[in-house]
Coordinates of C-alpha atoms in Angstrom, one line a residue:
X1 CA 0.0 0.0 -0.1
X2 CA 1.7 3.3 -1.2
X3 CA 0.9 6.6 0.3
X4 CA 0.4 9.4 -2.3
X5 CA 2.0 12.9 -1.7
X6 CA 0.7 15.5 -4.0
X7 CA 1.4 19.4 -4.3
X8 CA 0.1 21.8 -6.9
X9 CA 1.3 24.6 -8.8
X10 CA -1.3 26.7 -10.5
X11 CA -0.8 29.7 -12.8
X12 CA -3.5 32.0 -13.7
X13 CA -3.3 34.9 -16.1
X14 CA -4.2 38.2 -14.4
X15 CA -7.0 40.3 -16.0
X16 CA -5.3 43.5 -16.6
X17 CA -5.4 46.0 -19.4
X18 CA -1.6 45.9 -20.2
X19 CA 1.2 43.2 -19.5
X20 CA 3.0 42.9 -16.3
X21 CA 6.1 45.1 -17.1
X22 CA 5.2 47.3 -20.3
X23 CA 2.2 49.0 -21.7
X24 CA 1.4 46.5 -24.4
X25 CA -2.3 45.1 -24.3
X26 CA -2.7 42.2 -22.3
X27 CA -4.4 40.5 -25.0
X28 CA -3.3 37.1 -27.0
X29 CA -6.4 35.1 -27.8
X30 CA -7.5 37.2 -31.1
X31 CA -5.7 38.9 -33.5
X32 CA -2.5 38.3 -35.6
X33 CA 0.7 36.7 -34.0
X34 CA 3.4 39.3 -32.5
X35 CA 1.3 42.4 -32.9
X36 CA 0.9 43.2 -29.1
X37 CA 4.5 43.2 -28.4
X38 CA 7.3 45.9 -27.9
X39 CA 11.1 46.1 -27.2
X40 CA 10.3 45.4 -23.5
X41 CA 8.4 42.3 -23.5
X42 CA 10.8 41.2 -26.4
X43 CA 13.8 41.8 -24.3
X44 CA 15.6 44.2 -26.5
X45 CA 18.9 45.6 -24.8
X46 CA 18.5 48.9 -22.9
X47 CA 14.8 48.6 -22.3
X48 CA 13.5 49.1 -18.7
X49 CA 10.5 47.3 -17.2
X50 CA 7.9 48.9 -15.0
X51 CA 5.6 46.7 -12.7
X52 CA 2.0 46.9 -13.1
X53 CA 0.4 47.9 -9.9
X54 CA -3.1 46.3 -10.9
X55 CA -1.4 42.8 -11.1
X56 CA 0.4 43.4 -7.8
X57 CA -3.0 44.3 -6.4
X58 CA -4.5 41.2 -7.6
X59 CA -2.0 39.1 -6.0
X60 CA -2.5 41.0 -2.7
X61 CA -6.3 40.4 -3.0
X62 CA -5.8 36.7 -3.6
X63 CA -3.7 36.4 -0.6
X64 CA -6.3 38.0 1.6
X65 CA -9.0 35.7 0.2
X66 CA -6.7 32.8 1.2
X67 CA -6.2 34.1 4.7
X68 CA -2.5 34.3 3.6
X69 CA 0.5 36.5 5.1
X70 CA 1.1 39.6 3.1
X71 CA 4.6 40.6 2.7
X72 CA 5.6 44.0 4.2
X73 CA 8.3 44.2 1.4
X74 CA 8.8 42.3 -1.8
X75 CA 10.7 42.1 -5.0
X76 CA 11.2 40.6 -8.3
X77 CA 14.1 38.1 -9.4
X78 CA 15.4 36.9 -12.6
X79 CA 14.9 33.1 -13.4
X80 CA 17.5 32.2 -15.8
X81 CA 16.8 29.6 -18.5
X82 CA 16.7 29.5 -22.4
X83 CA 13.8 28.3 -24.3
X84 CA 12.5 29.8 -27.5
X85 CA 9.1 31.3 -26.1
X86 CA 11.3 33.3 -23.5
X87 CA 12.6 36.2 -25.5
X88 CA 14.8 37.8 -22.9
X89 CA 16.7 34.5 -21.9
X90 CA 15.3 34.9 -18.4
X91 CA 12.0 35.3 -16.9
X92 CA 11.1 38.1 -14.2
X93 CA 9.6 36.1 -11.5
X94 CA 9.8 36.0 -7.5
X95 CA 12.0 33.6 -5.7
X96 CA 12.5 34.3 -2.0
X97 CA 10.1 37.2 -1.1
X98 CA 6.8 36.5 -2.7
X99 CA 3.9 38.9 -2.0
X100 CA 1.9 36.2 -0.3
X101 CA 2.9 33.2 2.1
X102 CA 1.1 30.8 4.4
X103 CA -2.6 30.8 3.1
X104 CA -5.0 27.9 3.3
X105 CA -7.9 26.7 0.9
X106 CA -9.9 23.6 1.4
X107 CA -7.8 22.7 4.3
X108 CA -4.8 22.5 1.9
X109 CA -2.0 24.8 3.0
X110 CA -0.9 27.5 0.3
X111 CA 3.1 27.9 0.4
X112 CA 3.0 31.2 -1.5
X113 CA 1.6 33.2 -4.3
X114 CA 3.7 35.1 -6.4
X115 CA 3.7 37.3 -9.7
X116 CA 5.7 36.6 -12.8
X117 CA 5.5 37.2 -16.5
X118 CA 4.3 34.5 -18.9
X119 CA 6.1 33.2 -21.8
X120 CA 5.0 33.2 -25.6
X121 CA 3.5 30.3 -27.3
X122 CA 5.0 27.9 -29.5
X123 CA 2.9 26.9 -32.6
X124 CA 3.8 23.5 -34.1
X125 CA 0.9 23.3 -36.6
X126 CA -0.3 26.1 -38.6
X127 CA -3.1 25.8 -41.2
X128 CA -1.8 26.1 -44.8
X129 CA 2.1 25.6 -43.6
X130 CA 3.7 22.3 -44.1
X131 CA 7.4 23.2 -43.6
X132 CA 7.9 21.2 -40.4
X133 CA 8.7 24.2 -38.6
X134 CA 7.8 25.8 -35.1
X135 CA 6.6 29.3 -35.0
X136 CA 6.7 31.6 -32.0
X137 CA 3.9 34.1 -30.9
X138 CA 5.1 36.5 -28.4
X139 CA 1.8 38.1 -27.8
X140 CA 1.4 36.5 -24.6
X141 CA 5.1 36.8 -23.8
X142 CA 5.1 39.3 -20.5
X143 CA 1.4 38.9 -19.6
X144 CA 1.0 39.2 -15.7
X145 CA 0.8 35.5 -14.1
X146 CA -0.2 34.6 -10.6
X147 CA 1.4 31.4 -9.4
X148 CA 0.0 29.6 -6.4
X149 CA 2.0 26.7 -4.9
X150 CA 0.5 24.4 -2.3
X151 CA 2.2 22.3 0.5
X152 CA 2.0 18.5 -0.5
X153 CA -1.4 18.3 1.6
X154 CA -3.3 17.0 -1.3
X155 CA -4.4 13.3 -0.6
X156 CA -5.8 12.3 -4.2
X157 CA -7.0 13.3 -7.6
X158 CA -10.5 14.3 -6.3
X159 CA -9.1 16.7 -3.7
X160 CA -6.9 18.4 -6.3
X161 CA -9.7 18.9 -8.6
X162 CA -11.8 20.4 -5.6
X163 CA -9.1 22.7 -4.7
X164 CA -8.6 23.9 -8.4
X165 CA -12.2 24.5 -9.0
X166 CA -12.7 26.6 -5.6
X167 CA -9.6 28.6 -6.6
X168 CA -11.1 29.3 -10.0
X169 CA -14.3 30.5 -8.2
X170 CA -12.4 32.8 -5.9
X171 CA -10.3 34.6 -8.5
X172 CA -13.4 34.9 -10.7
X173 CA -15.4 36.4 -7.7
X174 CA -12.5 38.7 -7.0
X175 CA -12.4 39.6 -10.6
X176 CA -8.7 39.3 -11.0
X177 CA -8.8 36.5 -13.5
X178 CA -11.2 34.7 -15.8
X179 CA -9.3 31.4 -15.2
X180 CA -10.7 29.7 -18.2
X181 CA -8.6 26.6 -18.7
X182 CA -9.9 25.9 -22.2
X183 CA -8.3 29.4 -23.1
X184 CA -5.1 28.5 -21.3
X185 CA -5.7 31.3 -18.6
X186 CA -5.5 28.7 -15.9
X187 CA -2.9 25.9 -15.9
X188 CA -2.1 23.4 -13.4
X189 CA 0.9 21.4 -12.6
X190 CA 1.1 18.5 -10.0
X191 CA 4.0 17.3 -8.2
X192 CA 3.5 13.8 -7.3
X193 CA 5.4 11.2 -5.2
X194 CA 4.6 7.8 -3.4
X195 CA 6.2 6.0 -0.4
X196 CA 5.2 3.1 1.8
X197 CA 5.7 5.1 5.1
X198 CA 3.6 8.0 6.4
X199 CA 6.0 11.1 6.6
X200 CA 8.4 9.6 4.3
X201 CA 8.7 11.2 0.8
X202 CA 9.5 9.3 -2.4
X203 CA 11.0 10.8 -5.5
X204 CA 9.0 13.7 -6.9
X205 CA 7.7 13.8 -10.4
X206 CA 6.4 17.1 -11.9
X207 CA 3.5 16.5 -14.3
X208 CA 2.7 19.4 -16.8
X209 CA 0.3 20.3 -19.8
X210 CA -2.9 19.6 -17.5
X211 CA -5.4 21.9 -19.2
X212 CA -8.7 20.9 -18.0
X213 CA -10.3 19.7 -14.6
X214 CA -10.9 16.3 -16.1
X215 CA -7.1 16.2 -17.0
X216 CA -6.3 17.2 -13.5
X217 CA -8.1 14.0 -12.2
X218 CA -6.9 11.8 -14.9
X219 CA -3.3 13.0 -15.0
X220 CA -2.8 12.4 -11.0
X221 CA -4.7 9.0 -11.2
X222 CA -2.4 7.7 -14.0
X223 CA 0.8 8.9 -12.5
X224 CA 0.1 7.5 -9.2
X225 CA -0.6 4.1 -10.9
X226 CA 2.5 4.4 -13.1
X227 CA 4.8 5.0 -10.1
X228 CA 3.4 2.1 -8.2
X229 CA 3.9 -0.2 -11.1
X230 CA 7.4 1.0 -11.6
X231 CA 8.4 0.3 -7.7
X232 CA 6.5 -3.1 -7.7
X233 CA 8.6 -4.2 -10.8
X234 CA 11.9 -3.3 -8.9
X235 CA 12.4 -0.2 -10.8
X236 CA 13.3 3.4 -9.5
X237 CA 11.3 6.7 -9.8
X238 CA 13.5 9.2 -11.6
X239 CA 13.0 12.9 -10.8
X240 CA 11.8 14.5 -14.0
X241 CA 9.2 16.7 -15.5
X242 CA 6.5 14.6 -17.6
X243 CA 3.7 15.8 -19.6
X244 CA 0.3 14.8 -19.8
X245 CA -1.0 13.5 -23.2
X246 CA -4.7 14.0 -23.2
X247 CA -5.1 11.9 -26.4
X248 CA -3.4 8.8 -25.0
X249 CA -4.4 9.5 -21.4
X250 CA -0.7 8.9 -20.3
X251 CA 2.0 11.0 -18.8
X252 CA 5.3 11.2 -20.9
X253 CA 8.7 12.0 -20.1
X254 CA 10.0 15.5 -21.0
X255 CA 13.0 16.2 -19.3
X256 CA 14.9 15.8 -16.0
X257 CA 13.7 18.1 -13.3
X258 CA 15.6 21.1 -12.6
X259 CA 16.3 22.5 -9.0
X260 CA 16.2 26.1 -7.9
X261 CA 20.0 26.7 -8.3
X262 CA 19.6 25.4 -11.9
X263 CA 17.8 28.7 -12.6
X264 CA 20.4 31.1 -11.0
X265 CA 17.9 33.2 -9.2
X266 CA 19.0 36.8 -8.6
X267 CA 17.3 40.0 -7.7
X268 CA 16.0 41.8 -10.8
X269 CA 18.2 44.9 -10.9
X270 CA 15.9 47.1 -13.3
X271 CA 13.0 46.9 -10.6
X272 CA 12.9 48.6 -7.3
X273 CA 11.6 46.7 -4.3
X274 CA 7.8 47.2 -3.6
X275 CA 7.0 48.5 0.0
X276 CA 3.6 47.1 0.8
X277 CA 3.6 49.0 4.3
X278 CA 2.7 52.1 2.2
X279 CA -0.6 50.3 0.9
X280 CA -3.9 50.2 2.9
X281 CA -4.1 46.4 3.2
X282 CA -6.7 46.6 5.9
X283 CA -8.9 48.6 3.5
X284 CA -8.2 46.1 0.7
X285 CA -9.5 43.3 2.9
X286 CA -12.7 45.4 3.8
X287 CA -13.3 45.6 0.1
X288 CA -13.2 42.1 -0.7
X289 CA -16.5 40.8 -2.1
X290 CA -18.2 37.9 -0.4
X291 CA -16.5 34.8 -1.3
X292 CA -17.7 31.6 -2.7
X293 CA -17.7 29.5 0.6
X294 CA -19.2 32.3 2.7
X295 CA -22.0 32.7 -0.2
X296 CA -22.6 28.9 -0.2
X297 CA -23.1 28.8 3.7
X298 CA -25.3 31.7 3.7
X299 CA -27.5 30.5 0.8
X300 CA -28.2 27.4 2.8
X301 CA -29.0 29.2 6.2
X302 CA -30.8 32.2 4.7
X303 CA -32.7 30.6 2.0
X304 CA -33.2 27.1 3.3
X305 CA -32.0 25.4 0.2
X306 CA -29.7 22.1 0.0
X307 CA -25.9 22.5 -0.1
X308 CA -25.9 20.9 -3.6
X309 CA -28.2 23.7 -4.9
X310 CA -26.3 26.2 -3.2
X311 CA -23.0 24.8 -4.8
X312 CA -24.7 24.9 -8.2
X313 CA -26.0 28.5 -7.7
X314 CA -22.6 29.9 -6.6
X315 CA -20.5 28.4 -9.4
X316 CA -20.7 31.8 -11.1
X317 CA -21.3 35.0 -9.4
X318 CA -23.6 36.2 -12.1
X319 CA -26.0 33.3 -11.6
X320 CA -25.7 33.8 -7.6
X321 CA -26.5 37.7 -7.9
X322 CA -29.6 36.8 -10.4
X323 CA -30.9 34.2 -7.9
X324 CA -30.6 36.6 -4.8
X325 CA -32.5 39.5 -6.8
X326 CA -35.1 36.8 -7.9
X327 CA -35.5 35.5 -4.4
X328 CA -35.9 39.1 -3.0
X329 CA -38.5 39.8 -5.6
X330 CA -40.4 36.6 -4.8
X331 CA -40.2 37.4 -0.7
X332 CA -41.7 40.6 -1.5
X333 CA -44.7 39.2 -3.1
X334 CA -45.1 36.2 -0.9
X335 CA -44.9 35.7 2.7
X336 CA -43.9 32.3 2.6
X337 CA -41.8 32.2 -0.7
X338 CA -40.9 29.0 -2.3
X339 CA -37.3 29.7 -2.8
X340 CA -36.4 26.1 -3.4
X341 CA -38.7 26.0 -6.4
X342 CA -37.1 29.4 -7.7
X343 CA -33.7 27.9 -7.3
X344 CA -34.7 24.7 -9.1
X345 CA -36.4 26.5 -11.9
X346 CA -33.4 28.7 -12.2
X347 CA -30.5 25.9 -12.4
X348 CA -32.5 23.5 -14.2
X349 CA -35.1 25.1 -16.7
X350 CA -33.6 28.5 -17.4
X351 CA -30.0 27.3 -17.4
X352 CA -31.0 24.5 -19.8
X353 CA -32.4 27.1 -22.1
X354 CA -29.3 29.3 -21.9
X355 CA -26.9 26.3 -22.6
X356 CA -29.2 25.3 -25.4
X357 CA -29.1 28.9 -27.0
X358 CA -25.3 29.5 -26.1
X359 CA -26.2 32.5 -24.0
X360 CA -25.2 33.6 -20.6
X361 CA -27.1 34.9 -17.6
X362 CA -25.9 38.4 -17.9
X363 CA -27.3 38.7 -21.5
X364 CA -30.9 37.5 -20.7
X365 CA -33.7 39.5 -21.6
X366 CA -35.8 37.9 -18.5
X367 CA -35.6 40.3 -15.6
X368 CA -35.2 38.9 -12.1
X369 CA -38.6 40.3 -11.3
X370 CA -40.3 38.6 -14.1
X371 CA -38.7 35.3 -13.2
X372 CA -40.0 35.6 -9.7
X373 CA -43.3 36.2 -11.2
X374 CA -43.3 33.0 -13.2
X375 CA -42.2 31.0 -10.2
X376 CA -45.0 32.6 -8.1
X377 CA -47.6 31.8 -10.6
X378 CA -46.7 28.1 -10.5
X379 CA -46.3 28.1 -6.7
X380 CA -49.9 29.5 -6.5
X381 CA -51.3 27.1 -9.0
X382 CA -52.1 29.6 -11.5
X383 CA -49.7 28.0 -14.1
X384 CA -48.8 24.4 -14.5
X385 CA -45.2 23.2 -14.6
X386 CA -45.3 22.0 -18.0
X387 CA -47.0 25.4 -19.2
X388 CA -44.1 27.3 -17.2
X389 CA -41.5 25.5 -19.0
X390 CA -43.0 26.7 -22.4
X391 CA -43.4 30.3 -21.0
X392 CA -40.0 30.4 -19.8
X393 CA -38.7 29.9 -23.6
X394 CA -41.2 32.8 -24.5
X395 CA -40.0 34.9 -21.9
X396 CA -36.2 34.3 -23.1
X397 CA -37.2 35.5 -26.3
X398 CA -39.2 38.4 -25.7
X399 CA -38.3 39.4 -22.0
X400 CA -42.2 39.8 -21.5
X401 CA -44.0 39.6 -18.2
X402 CA -45.4 36.0 -17.8
X403 CA -48.7 37.5 -16.7
X404 CA -48.9 39.5 -20.0
X405 CA -48.0 36.2 -22.1
X406 CA -50.8 34.2 -20.4
X407 CA -53.3 36.8 -21.2
X408 CA -52.2 37.2 -24.9
X409 CA -52.3 33.5 -25.1
X410 CA -55.5 32.8 -23.2
X411 CA -53.4 30.5 -21.0
X412 CA -55.1 29.5 -17.7
X413 CA -55.0 26.5 -15.3
X414 CA -58.0 24.1 -15.4
X415 CA -58.0 23.4 -11.6
X416 CA -61.7 23.0 -10.8
X417 CA -63.0 19.4 -10.2
X418 CA -66.2 20.1 -12.2
X419 CA -64.0 20.6 -15.3
X420 CA -61.4 17.9 -14.6
X421 CA -63.8 15.2 -13.5
X422 CA -65.4 14.7 -17.1
X423 CA -61.9 14.6 -18.5
X424 CA -60.9 12.0 -16.0
X425 CA -63.8 9.8 -16.6
X426 CA -63.4 9.8 -20.3
X427 CA -59.6 8.8 -20.4
X428 CA -60.5 6.0 -17.9
X429 CA -63.0 4.7 -20.1
X430 CA -60.8 4.8 -23.1
X431 CA -57.9 3.0 -21.4
X432 CA -59.1 0.0 -19.9
X433 CA -55.5 -1.7 -20.0
X434 CA -54.1 1.1 -17.8
X435 CA -57.1 0.7 -15.5
X436 CA -56.5 -3.1 -15.3
X437 CA -52.7 -2.6 -14.8
X438 CA -53.4 -0.3 -11.8
X439 CA -55.8 -2.5 -10.2
X440 CA -53.2 -5.3 -10.6
X441 CA -50.5 -3.4 -8.6
X442 CA -48.8 -1.6 -11.4
X443 CA -48.9 2.0 -9.7
X444 CA -47.0 3.6 -12.6
X445 CA -49.9 3.2 -14.9
X446 CA -51.5 6.1 -13.2
X447 CA -48.6 8.3 -14.5
X448 CA -49.7 7.2 -18.0
X449 CA -53.3 8.5 -17.3
X450 CA -52.0 11.8 -16.1
X451 CA -49.9 12.3 -19.3
X452 CA -53.2 11.8 -21.3
X453 CA -54.8 14.2 -19.1
X454 CA -52.2 16.8 -19.6
X455 CA -52.3 16.2 -23.2
X456 CA -56.1 16.4 -23.2
X457 CA -56.0 19.8 -21.4
X458 CA -53.0 21.0 -23.4
X459 CA -50.7 21.3 -20.4
X460 CA -53.4 23.7 -18.5
X461 CA -54.1 21.3 -15.9
X462 CA -52.2 20.7 -12.6
X463 CA -50.6 17.2 -12.9
X464 CA -51.0 16.7 -8.9
X465 CA -54.6 17.6 -9.2
X466 CA -55.2 15.1 -12.0
X467 CA -53.1 12.3 -10.3
X468 CA -55.4 12.7 -7.4
X469 CA -58.6 12.5 -9.4
X470 CA -57.2 9.6 -11.2
X471 CA -56.3 7.6 -8.1
X472 CA -59.8 8.5 -6.6
X473 CA -61.5 7.3 -9.7
X474 CA -59.4 3.9 -9.9
X475 CA -60.2 3.2 -6.3
X476 CA -63.9 3.3 -6.9

């Protein structure tokens, strides 16, 4: 039985207008290659960098959100190595005095959070070019990058994914990074080793090229199994860097793992140290938004919804805000508002429509007030759940008030027994097999009859009322 030891290094591109040390636009996803560049980010001799204050503020905000220790003074360092996508021949990073140390998230200790500049991108396959060459796009070179390093507290792949997802939520709530893994705005590396004794560390292997949460899970799972198989067959684990191949679902050896001294770190001579005692850190802390975990707990306590539903609602801040606005509207209109019903309609029906249409909540025409009105109509029995789903599609397209749409469409709920009993009797007489099945103990057959009733009333009856009437009729 082997005990895994896992630590994470997570890089996130900071959402700033300009790059880390120059005035070039911090944009590399669109446009032509090598257009958002200048002599500074290309490393021309004689150029001088200037640190981006907004990026430094982003690092401090993240540190505060993680209950970390904010440095009183910090400085940048040169990390020396040669690679084609690194135009200077070194990277401006931080070594011994990061902006943040000793944080915690999901019970996992955060060693440090520091700032550095990103490298460019190597393009091996370009449409229309068949020259066996690798091209370099420096538009990303110099973009501000937050690197978070954890202690080796992660126990398994599931914990790693949970940590990365919560970190993504936090930086999005803070507004400091979009952290979209598909766009390369958040990249995860895992340091993995196994041993047979608690407290004893095995040989560490770094796994890179992890670009999705699924890949985080699969890469760690694969590497743990691979290392165990090597040791069980009498082999030795080599300290190295391996890359995750998402097509083959394996890790592949890339190079031997460097140590800190291999990078020849030394203080960046062209940038002055930053004195954070001059900043009002306490004010920055007070200005932090409500973070995902606090919002998750509050939603459960304040609205009486399940933790699973709260988890879904807080996934994106825009959804959480829309929910709260709609819940406030519903409570204004109903003393005993059915908040769980509202949350379910939001995360199931409305989210389903948005996913189908390829839209997002911030672009929606349906106001939170109109959405609350729709839920109120369902809760009061004035609109069936089936009609509500159709109504929601119309509201998505027009942004119209649900009561206006009901009047325009002549929609009403058929709820009176005097209207429904003749319909129930007619359906029972026309479906003798379903009646026989019910009397033989096949209770699900009543659902078939309810479906017939909903079709007969064009969705304008309450399925619960219909069910009660069918069960009463069948018990006679």
